[in-house]
Amino acid sequence: MPKYVYSFTEGNKDQKDLLGGKGANLGEMTGLGLPVPPGFTITTEACRYYMHHGENPAELAEQVSAAIAALEERFGRKLGGATEPLLVSVRSGAKFSMPGMMETVLNVGLNDESVHGLAAFANDERFAWDSYRRLIQMFGKTVLGIDGDLFASALDAKKAAVGATSDVDLTAEDLKALVDTFKAIVASETGQAFPQDPRAQVDAAVIAVFNSWNTERAVLYRRREKISDELGTAVNVQCMVFGNLGPDSGTGVAFTRNPATGQRGHYGDYLPNAQGEDVVAGIRNTLSLDDFEKIDKASHDTLLAIMSTLETHYRDLCDIEFTVERGQLWMLQTRVGKRTASAAFKIATQLVDEGLIDMDTALDRVTGEQLSNLMFPQFDAKAPKTRLTKAMAASPGAAVGAAVFDSPTAQAWAAEGKTVILVRRETNPDDLGGMIASAGILTARGGKTSHAAVVARGMGTTCVVGADALDVDPVARQFTVDGKVVKEGDVIAIDGTTGEVFLGQVPVVPSPVVQYLEEGLDKALAAVGDDGDAADLVMSVHRILTHADEVRRLKVRANADNAEDAARARRLGAQGIGLCRTEHQFLGDRRVLIERLILAREAEAKKSALDALLPLQRQDFIELFTAMDGLHSTVRLIDPPLHEFLPDLTTLSVRVATAEVQGGAAPEDLELLAAVERMHEANPMLGTRGVRLGLVVKGLFELQVQAIAEAAAQLIKEGKDPRPEVMVPLVGSYVELDLVREQAERIIAEVAEREGVTLQIPIGCMIELPRAALTADEIARAAEFFSFGTNDLTQTTWGFSRDDVEGKFFTEYIANGIFQVSPFESIDQRGVGQLVQIAVEKGRSTRPEIGLGVCGEHGGDPESIHFFNRAGLAYVSCSPFRVPIARLEAGRAAIEVEGSATA
């Protein structure tokens, strides 16, 4: 019989696929002998069965009954019993952490009878009725689908009626009345009374957790984090311990290190006389762990000892949820904590220095996306600013944008191209869409472990929380602070490193990480001066990136079309140029020369255009090869279709027609129109471009090859070491490439003989058509290297016109799960990737030593880099800014392959 239920005593941290992250870690803590309230986990397999069949597996009910019976026997109490009732929480727990995205229900088992038993057992009537109202509120919203604002409004109305400023000020009688109000809301909204059967509550809560896997916010979060929809969630049913039993009880969230800065030490939030959801929801401002020590030193010290145990055991920053019930500390959850990009690098190197991990593990703990985040500018500390307030720094960065006060507005304005800061009293999971759309998040309430803080850190979004000086009015769409009114649309700036909030624009300065990458370690450290955090960050990035360079197999080149870009790429660590797009060198004043060359019918006119272009191209390459002296520079011969170098047909037709009406068009315009009409193509991206253009427009490719050869020859005679490579675009057959190769070799030989130098200029081609990939063994006879042009290969494999489809239906395709991410952003490994692998295998079968690289935009995408490493390519090429990211990911890909080989 399939096993769908596991006791916490049966699980461990290596079972996340089956038990989810929360269940696996509860099992691990139980095995370590830590104080964990007993419980059991319903597996992800049960969830997947439910998703596929619309009902639970037949065996599940019996297994849940047995697990509940075991808990009842252990404690001598019955679930929802009339005296000393056993109550449970029902929580989600997927393999990958999805904070706040799925559902939790606390105090399950309470009803009109057991609430009295709980009051007698706890000797606290107020606590019992507070727990019951929480159950109805959470169950109503989560399980029954009732608008949560109905309960929140009723709670606010009761507090106003009795003059209470906080939930904890409500008396037992107040809470009894509130329970009646909540039950009336349930009856009114559902047509049924609140369920009194404890087991029915458990079963309904389990189904609600399963269903929460596919809520809009959960799906949106998975899309952003690239988490598979097929994983499903586990469900954890755990005996309740209560933090709302009075001043000697409470609940909190803690991190073993600061997840925002990476600073060593303990970091967290505590709320006395509260339940766990109060901390995460951010509805009350929290106390620090230092304050917790003053309230309950014994529990505080026990917590710190457990945190040390967990960090040493997991060898990583741990995120911990705990409850104190009348002086007894209980651990409710642990997981490897989400952290900011800065903290990720610093914590990784700290753990190396402490002997907990090695440098390979440290490299694996950081990502290219995190390094990219560290390269963005920061606020200029010396610039004049108007500070509104200072609150808690939850996620670092510098964000400037228009203030907006709800998630739909944030999404709508962002879609219009506006940069926005989402301002809320506190965020909740339903705000996720707006949080993703915003450059920064600012909340008036909540602590460093509130929903806003945790989600923002996970996304790398700048965030400031707990700005209690702000009076946020979402109805009036404004906030007030110290008499200043900031309305929706007003520009504000938030500093996620200091917690400061400013009015208006604030100038930014380059990141110290960029200064290190471009100018070197010594200059970067000198620039940061006494800023210890910045110095630690620069050193951590340096150590990890240096290790990545030491272990990676893939070389990293840059896409650069001019000497300036090439020089910057080299400073950032590029090992050559993987793609020089020569068409960019024909923009501006030179465009007319290409137009003349293409349109010319007389040999003399063509020669005149070629003669004018040759010295210009030669100088381009002299500058480029000088910037990359000693490194390979792959020059792609001109690629774009004819229409990009000719007058627009419609504009020209209108001009001629207008002239005809006004007395006659000029002969040269009529001749030009006839030529443009003759060369017009219905689908130019699949027409006369690439190698076809070079074969049709005589002299064009020859001009470029001659300029490359002459530039190299001149530099060789100057004692330099140019290493150009000629790359032919859009090749579909061996014959096409062979024709161009013959011409190129002849020209290179002529230049070498004339200049008295030896020129070794490899000739290869791009693989960007499916036919080229499938016949790569033939093409390799004429190619010394392949460079995969994955942009066009993706277009021609999918049949997509990139310029058309991304703005038209990709959003719907992603929403419908056709793909999780645009295939132009991250390579389609099953389709386009398979063509790459075929071409690699076929190319090497003909020419074992063939050079292999990629120069499409995928060359800078972290996930794609890992694929190219597995596929056996020799290098990736990307934009200069992404070179450090590619270096890091190439290193991570190398240890990934090594780890899988030894596993």
mmCIF file of C-alpha atoms in Angstrom, residues 399-670:
data_model
loop_
_atom_site.group_PDB
_atom_site.id
_atom_site.type_symbol
_atom_site.label_atom_id
_atom_site.label_comp_id
_atom_site.label_asym_id
_atom_site.label_seq_id
_atom_site.Cartn_x
_atom_site.Cartn_y
_atom_site.Cartn_z
ATOM 1 C CA ALA A 399 15.343 52.334 -5.300
ATOM 2 C CA VAL A 400 13.764 55.526 -6.685
ATOM 3 C CA GLY A 401 10.252 55.662 -8.080
ATOM 4 C CA ALA A 402 6.709 56.943 -7.898
ATOM 5 C CA ALA A 403 4.834 56.011 -4.729
ATOM 6 C CA VAL A 404 1.869 53.686 -5.337
ATOM 7 C CA PHE A 405 -0.452 52.275 -2.707
ATOM 8 C CA ASP A 406 -1.755 48.970 -4.008
ATOM 9 C CA SER A 407 -0.605 46.017 -6.023
ATOM 10 C CA PRO A 408 -2.843 46.511 -9.119
ATOM 11 C CA THR A 409 -1.619 50.101 -9.530
ATOM 12 C CA ALA A 410 1.998 49.007 -9.196
ATOM 13 C CA GLN A 411 1.512 46.415 -11.918
ATOM 14 C CA ALA A 412 -0.376 48.780 -14.218
ATOM 15 C CA TRP A 413 2.119 51.626 -13.904
ATOM 16 C CA ALA A 414 5.084 49.296 -14.309
ATOM 17 C CA ALA A 415 3.489 47.929 -17.493
ATOM 18 C CA GLU A 416 3.440 51.512 -18.794
ATOM 19 C CA GLY A 417 7.186 51.752 -18.209
ATOM 20 C CA LYS A 418 7.029 53.711 -14.951
ATOM 21 C CA THR A 419 9.307 52.924 -12.021
ATOM 22 C CA VAL A 420 7.316 52.550 -8.810
ATOM 23 C CA ILE A 421 7.777 52.055 -5.064
ATOM 24 C CA LEU A 422 4.978 50.020 -3.460
ATOM 25 C CA VAL A 423 3.921 51.626 -0.159
ATOM 26 C CA ARG A 424 1.718 49.556 2.177
ATOM 27 C CA ARG A 425 0.846 49.414 5.860
ATOM 28 C CA GLU A 426 1.988 45.827 5.589
ATOM 29 C CA THR A 427 2.103 43.428 2.662
ATOM 30 C CA ASN A 428 0.373 40.080 2.387
ATOM 31 C CA PRO A 429 0.730 37.262 -0.140
ATOM 32 C CA ASP A 430 -1.902 38.817 -2.391
ATOM 33 C CA ASP A 431 0.467 41.749 -2.992
ATOM 34 C CA LEU A 432 3.030 39.558 -4.762
ATOM 35 C CA GLY A 433 2.244 40.834 -8.265
ATOM 36 C CA GLY A 434 2.812 44.426 -7.209
ATOM 37 C CA MET A 435 5.940 43.505 -5.260
ATOM 38 C CA ILE A 436 7.442 41.910 -8.367
ATOM 39 C CA ALA A 437 6.530 44.946 -10.484
ATOM 40 C CA SER A 438 8.049 47.451 -8.052
ATOM 41 C CA ALA A 439 11.622 48.714 -7.799
ATOM 42 C CA GLY A 440 11.246 48.898 -4.030
ATOM 43 C CA ILE A 441 8.863 48.121 -1.173
ATOM 44 C CA LEU A 442 8.114 50.323 1.847
ATOM 45 C CA THR A 443 5.864 49.255 4.733
ATOM 46 C CA ALA A 444 4.751 51.125 7.841
ATOM 47 C CA ARG A 445 4.485 47.987 9.928
ATOM 48 C CA GLY A 446 6.306 44.719 10.307
ATOM 49 C CA GLY A 447 9.755 43.567 11.273
ATOM 50 C CA LYS A 448 12.781 42.193 9.541
ATOM 51 C CA THR A 449 11.127 38.794 9.224
ATOM 52 C CA SER A 450 7.732 40.068 8.061
ATOM 53 C CA HIS A 451 6.216 38.975 4.762
ATOM 54 C CA ALA A 452 7.509 42.068 2.947
ATOM 55 C CA ALA A 453 11.065 41.580 4.223
ATOM 56 C CA VAL A 454 11.299 37.858 3.516
ATOM 57 C CA VAL A 455 9.825 38.013 0.020
ATOM 58 C CA ALA A 456 11.821 41.108 -0.966
ATOM 59 C CA ARG A 457 15.092 39.502 0.116
ATOM 60 C CA GLY A 458 14.254 36.398 -1.866
ATOM 61 C CA MET A 459 13.583 38.489 -4.984
ATOM 62 C CA GLY A 460 16.547 40.824 -4.521
ATOM 63 C CA THR A 461 14.194 43.819 -4.296
ATOM 64 C CA THR A 462 15.066 46.850 -2.173
ATOM 65 C CA CYS A 463 12.869 46.955 0.929
ATOM 66 C CA VAL A 464 12.385 49.067 4.073
ATOM 67 C CA VAL A 465 9.898 47.922 6.725
ATOM 68 C CA GLY A 466 8.514 49.040 10.075
ATOM 69 C CA ALA A 467 8.431 52.741 9.145
ATOM 70 C CA ASP A 468 5.936 53.480 11.891
ATOM 71 C CA ALA A 469 6.344 57.245 11.453
ATOM 72 C CA LEU A 470 4.373 56.839 8.221
ATOM 73 C CA ASP A 471 0.600 57.203 8.377
ATOM 74 C CA VAL A 472 -0.377 55.265 5.267
ATOM 75 C CA ASP A 473 -3.850 55.972 3.899
ATOM 76 C CA PRO A 474 -4.534 53.580 0.989
ATOM 77 C CA VAL A 475 -7.995 55.062 0.419
ATOM 78 C CA ALA A 476 -6.712 58.626 -0.002
ATOM 79 C CA ARG A 477 -3.687 57.135 -1.781
ATOM 80 C CA GLN A 478 -1.136 59.027 0.257
ATOM 81 C CA PHE A 479 1.023 58.822 3.350
ATOM 82 C CA THR A 480 1.869 61.464 5.922
ATOM 83 C CA VAL A 481 5.077 61.774 7.913
ATOM 84 C CA ASP A 482 5.930 64.689 10.215
ATOM 85 C CA GLY A 483 3.308 66.845 8.531
ATOM 86 C CA LYS A 484 4.552 66.142 5.009
ATOM 87 C CA VAL A 485 2.015 64.560 2.653
ATOM 88 C CA VAL A 486 3.271 62.268 -0.105
ATOM 89 C CA LYS A 487 0.616 61.513 -2.700
ATOM 90 C CA GLU A 488 0.452 58.704 -5.213
ATOM 91 C CA GLY A 489 2.796 59.505 -8.091
ATOM 92 C CA ASP A 490 5.177 61.587 -5.980
ATOM 93 C CA VAL A 491 8.772 60.387 -6.294
ATOM 94 C CA ILE A 492 10.390 58.839 -3.236
ATOM 95 C CA ALA A 493 13.639 56.981 -2.691
ATOM 96 C CA ILE A 494 14.367 54.164 -0.253
ATOM 97 C CA ASP A 495 17.730 52.835 0.896
ATOM 98 C CA GLY A 496 17.473 49.163 1.763
ATOM 99 C CA THR A 497 20.927 49.213 3.345
ATOM 100 C CA THR A 498 20.344 52.015 5.857
ATOM 101 C CA GLY A 499 16.545 51.958 6.134
ATOM 102 C CA GLU A 500 16.285 55.610 5.113
ATOM 103 C CA VAL A 501 13.335 57.014 3.158
ATOM 104 C CA PHE A 502 13.814 60.186 1.094
ATOM 105 C CA LEU A 503 11.524 62.569 -0.743
ATOM 106 C CA GLY A 504 12.330 63.087 -4.409
ATOM 107 C CA GLN A 505 15.144 61.894 -6.630
ATOM 108 C CA VAL A 506 18.453 60.875 -5.081
ATOM 109 C CA PRO A 507 21.562 60.524 -7.292
ATOM 110 C CA VAL A 508 23.390 57.223 -7.390
ATOM 111 C CA VAL A 509 27.060 56.215 -7.588
ATOM 112 C CA PRO A 510 28.678 53.045 -8.933
ATOM 113 C CA SER A 511 28.738 49.937 -6.780
ATOM 114 C CA PRO A 512 32.079 49.081 -5.108
ATOM 115 C CA VAL A 513 31.747 45.647 -6.700
ATOM 116 C CA VAL A 514 31.808 47.210 -10.174
ATOM 117 C CA GLN A 515 34.823 49.272 -9.153
ATOM 118 C CA TYR A 516 36.569 46.070 -8.064
ATOM 119 C CA LEU A 517 35.674 44.278 -11.287
ATOM 120 C CA GLU A 518 36.878 47.116 -13.510
ATOM 121 C CA GLU A 519 39.792 48.559 -11.539
ATOM 122 C CA GLY A 520 41.027 45.726 -9.349
ATOM 123 C CA LEU A 521 41.031 44.806 -5.679
ATOM 124 C CA ASP A 522 43.497 47.406 -4.356
ATOM 125 C CA LYS A 523 41.717 50.400 -5.888
ATOM 126 C CA ALA A 524 38.303 49.156 -4.778
ATOM 127 C CA LEU A 525 39.438 48.658 -1.181
ATOM 128 C CA ALA A 526 41.076 52.070 -1.163
ATOM 129 C CA ALA A 527 37.851 53.635 -2.453
ATOM 130 C CA VAL A 528 35.608 52.143 0.248
ATOM 131 C CA GLY A 529 37.957 53.346 2.961
ATOM 132 C CA ASP A 530 36.569 52.773 6.455
ATOM 133 C CA ASP A 531 33.342 51.173 5.235
ATOM 134 C CA GLY A 532 33.902 47.706 6.690
ATOM 135 C CA ASP A 533 30.772 46.172 5.196
ATOM 136 C CA ALA A 534 31.728 47.308 1.688
ATOM 137 C CA ALA A 535 35.280 46.057 2.147
ATOM 138 C CA ASP A 536 34.015 42.674 3.350
ATOM 139 C CA LEU A 537 31.738 42.446 0.342
ATOM 140 C CA VAL A 538 34.497 43.326 -2.141
ATOM 141 C CA MET A 539 36.837 40.755 -0.580
ATOM 142 C CA SER A 540 34.136 38.063 -0.598
ATOM 143 C CA VAL A 541 33.324 38.665 -4.266
ATOM 144 C CA HIS A 542 37.035 38.645 -5.095
ATOM 145 C CA ARG A 543 37.656 35.335 -3.313
ATOM 146 C CA ILE A 544 34.699 33.534 -4.840
ATOM 147 C CA LEU A 545 35.142 34.898 -8.358
ATOM 148 C CA THR A 546 38.845 34.027 -8.243
ATOM 149 C CA HIS A 547 37.951 30.476 -7.273
ATOM 150 C CA ALA A 548 35.400 30.325 -10.099
ATOM 151 C CA ASP A 549 38.134 31.314 -12.562
ATOM 152 C CA GLU A 550 40.396 28.602 -11.151
ATOM 153 C CA VAL A 551 37.890 25.759 -11.495
ATOM 154 C CA ARG A 552 35.908 26.634 -14.614
ATOM 155 C CA ARG A 553 36.455 24.871 -17.926
ATOM 156 C CA LEU A 554 34.424 27.270 -20.069
ATOM 157 C CA LYS A 555 36.200 30.388 -21.244
ATOM 158 C CA VAL A 556 34.229 33.624 -21.268
ATOM 159 C CA ARG A 557 34.392 36.013 -24.213
ATOM 160 C CA ALA A 558 32.434 39.190 -24.846
ATOM 161 C CA ASN A 559 30.147 40.517 -27.543
ATOM 162 C CA ALA A 560 31.861 43.790 -28.490
ATOM 163 C CA ASP A 561 31.634 45.856 -31.665
ATOM 164 C CA ASN A 562 34.145 48.596 -30.922
ATOM 165 C CA ALA A 563 37.354 49.197 -29.032
ATOM 166 C CA GLU A 564 35.643 50.904 -26.096
ATOM 167 C CA ASP A 565 33.353 47.920 -25.423
ATOM 168 C CA ALA A 566 36.228 45.523 -25.965
ATOM 169 C CA ALA A 567 38.437 47.341 -23.472
ATOM 170 C CA ARG A 568 35.710 47.350 -20.842
ATOM 171 C CA ALA A 569 35.000 43.668 -21.433
ATOM 172 C CA ARG A 570 38.691 42.888 -20.991
ATOM 173 C CA ARG A 571 38.778 44.805 -17.690
ATOM 174 C CA LEU A 572 35.795 42.741 -16.556
ATOM 175 C CA GLY A 573 37.655 39.514 -17.287
ATOM 176 C CA ALA A 574 36.713 38.659 -20.882
ATOM 177 C CA GLN A 575 39.114 36.234 -22.568
ATOM 178 C CA GLY A 576 38.498 37.493 -26.067
ATOM 179 C CA ILE A 577 35.679 38.602 -28.332
ATOM 180 C CA GLY A 578 33.157 35.948 -29.235
ATOM 181 C CA LEU A 579 31.075 38.198 -31.453
ATOM 182 C CA CYS A 580 31.882 41.459 -33.230
ATOM 183 C CA ARG A 581 28.733 42.479 -35.118
ATOM 184 C CA THR A 582 30.218 44.368 -38.047
ATOM 185 C CA GLU A 583 26.857 45.715 -39.191
ATOM 186 C CA HIS A 584 26.988 48.088 -36.218
ATOM 187 C CA GLN A 585 30.076 49.637 -37.796
ATOM 188 C CA PHE A 586 28.031 50.672 -40.843
ATOM 189 C CA LEU A 587 25.578 52.909 -39.044
ATOM 190 C CA GLY A 588 25.492 56.688 -39.312
ATOM 191 C CA ASP A 589 27.468 58.309 -42.119
ATOM 192 C CA ARG A 590 28.677 54.972 -43.472
ATOM 193 C CA ARG A 591 25.169 53.724 -44.217
ATOM 194 C CA VAL A 592 25.052 55.626 -47.487
ATOM 195 C CA LEU A 593 28.210 53.847 -48.676
ATOM 196 C CA ILE A 594 26.616 50.421 -48.094
ATOM 197 C CA GLU A 595 23.473 51.645 -49.845
ATOM 198 C CA ARG A 596 25.561 52.740 -52.831
ATOM 199 C CA LEU A 597 27.345 49.385 -52.907
ATOM 200 C CA ILE A 598 24.116 47.385 -52.838
ATOM 201 C CA LEU A 599 22.315 49.523 -55.419
ATOM 202 C CA ALA A 600 25.235 50.023 -57.799
ATOM 203 C CA ARG A 601 24.921 48.317 -61.189
ATOM 204 C CA GLU A 602 28.134 49.606 -62.681
ATOM 205 C CA ALA A 603 31.477 48.128 -61.621
ATOM 206 C CA GLU A 604 32.999 51.573 -61.183
ATOM 207 C CA ALA A 605 30.264 52.669 -58.772
ATOM 208 C CA LYS A 606 30.740 49.511 -56.718
ATOM 209 C CA LYS A 607 34.499 49.977 -56.655
ATOM 210 C CA SER A 608 34.096 53.561 -55.490
ATOM 211 C CA ALA A 609 31.906 52.499 -52.578
ATOM 212 C CA LEU A 610 34.284 49.672 -51.639
ATOM 213 C CA ASP A 611 37.313 51.923 -51.806
ATOM 214 C CA ALA A 612 35.631 54.393 -49.454
ATOM 215 C CA LEU A 613 34.655 51.680 -46.961
ATOM 216 C CA LEU A 614 37.936 49.764 -46.817
ATOM 217 C CA PRO A 615 40.044 52.212 -44.753
ATOM 218 C CA LEU A 616 37.155 52.793 -42.376
ATOM 219 C CA GLN A 617 36.716 49.060 -41.748
ATOM 220 C CA ARG A 618 40.460 48.536 -41.451
ATOM 221 C CA GLN A 619 40.676 51.190 -38.723
ATOM 222 C CA ASP A 620 37.729 49.628 -36.883
ATOM 223 C CA PHE A 621 39.580 46.332 -36.710
ATOM 224 C CA ILE A 622 42.929 47.892 -35.806
ATOM 225 C CA GLU A 623 41.298 49.495 -32.762
ATOM 226 C CA LEU A 624 39.385 46.347 -31.862
ATOM 227 C CA PHE A 625 42.342 43.959 -32.167
ATOM 228 C CA THR A 626 44.544 46.378 -30.232
ATOM 229 C CA ALA A 627 42.069 46.363 -27.331
ATOM 230 C CA MET A 628 42.069 42.548 -27.402
ATOM 231 C CA ASP A 629 45.778 42.090 -28.171
ATOM 232 C CA GLY A 630 46.811 38.494 -27.523
ATOM 233 C CA LEU A 631 43.209 37.279 -27.292
ATOM 234 C CA HIS A 632 40.900 35.826 -29.927
ATOM 235 C CA SER A 633 38.538 38.237 -31.689
ATOM 236 C CA THR A 634 35.742 36.597 -33.666
ATOM 237 C CA VAL A 635 34.456 38.939 -36.359
ATOM 238 C CA ARG A 636 31.069 38.133 -37.844
ATOM 239 C CA LEU A 637 30.768 39.244 -41.442
ATOM 240 C CA ILE A 638 27.839 41.520 -42.135
ATOM 241 C CA ASP A 639 24.561 39.811 -41.276
ATOM 242 C CA PRO A 640 21.397 41.964 -41.490
ATOM 243 C CA PRO A 641 18.910 41.727 -44.373
ATOM 244 C CA LEU A 642 19.013 44.103 -47.335
ATOM 245 C CA HIS A 643 16.160 46.319 -46.183
ATOM 246 C CA GLU A 644 18.180 47.599 -43.206
ATOM 247 C CA PHE A 645 20.591 49.304 -45.624
ATOM 248 C CA LEU A 646 18.024 50.646 -48.096
ATOM 249 C CA PRO A 647 15.509 53.493 -47.914
ATOM 250 C CA ASP A 648 12.146 52.538 -46.466
ATOM 251 C CA LEU A 649 9.893 51.455 -49.368
ATOM 252 C CA THR A 650 6.745 53.120 -48.038
ATOM 253 C CA THR A 651 8.461 56.435 -47.294
ATOM 254 C CA LEU A 652 10.175 56.453 -50.660
ATOM 255 C CA SER A 653 6.936 55.582 -52.510
ATOM 256 C CA VAL A 654 5.092 58.441 -50.793
ATOM 257 C CA ARG A 655 7.901 60.853 -51.650
ATOM 258 C CA VAL A 656 7.865 59.864 -55.335
ATOM 259 C CA ALA A 657 4.066 59.924 -55.553
ATOM 260 C CA THR A 658 3.930 63.362 -53.969
ATOM 261 C CA ALA A 659 6.579 64.633 -56.369
ATOM 262 C CA GLU A 660 4.674 63.214 -59.350
ATOM 263 C CA VAL A 661 1.538 65.102 -58.316
ATOM 264 C CA GLN A 662 3.549 68.286 -57.913
ATOM 265 C CA GLY A 663 5.120 68.136 -61.352
ATOM 266 C CA GLY A 664 7.286 65.055 -61.580
ATOM 267 C CA ALA A 665 9.746 63.039 -59.527
ATOM 268 C CA ALA A 666 13.481 63.355 -59.944
ATOM 269 C CA PRO A 667 14.980 60.650 -62.183
ATOM 270 C CA GLU A 668 17.328 59.489 -59.457
ATOM 271 C CA ASP A 669 14.334 58.983 -57.108
ATOM 272 C CA LEU A 670 12.508 56.962 -59.747
#
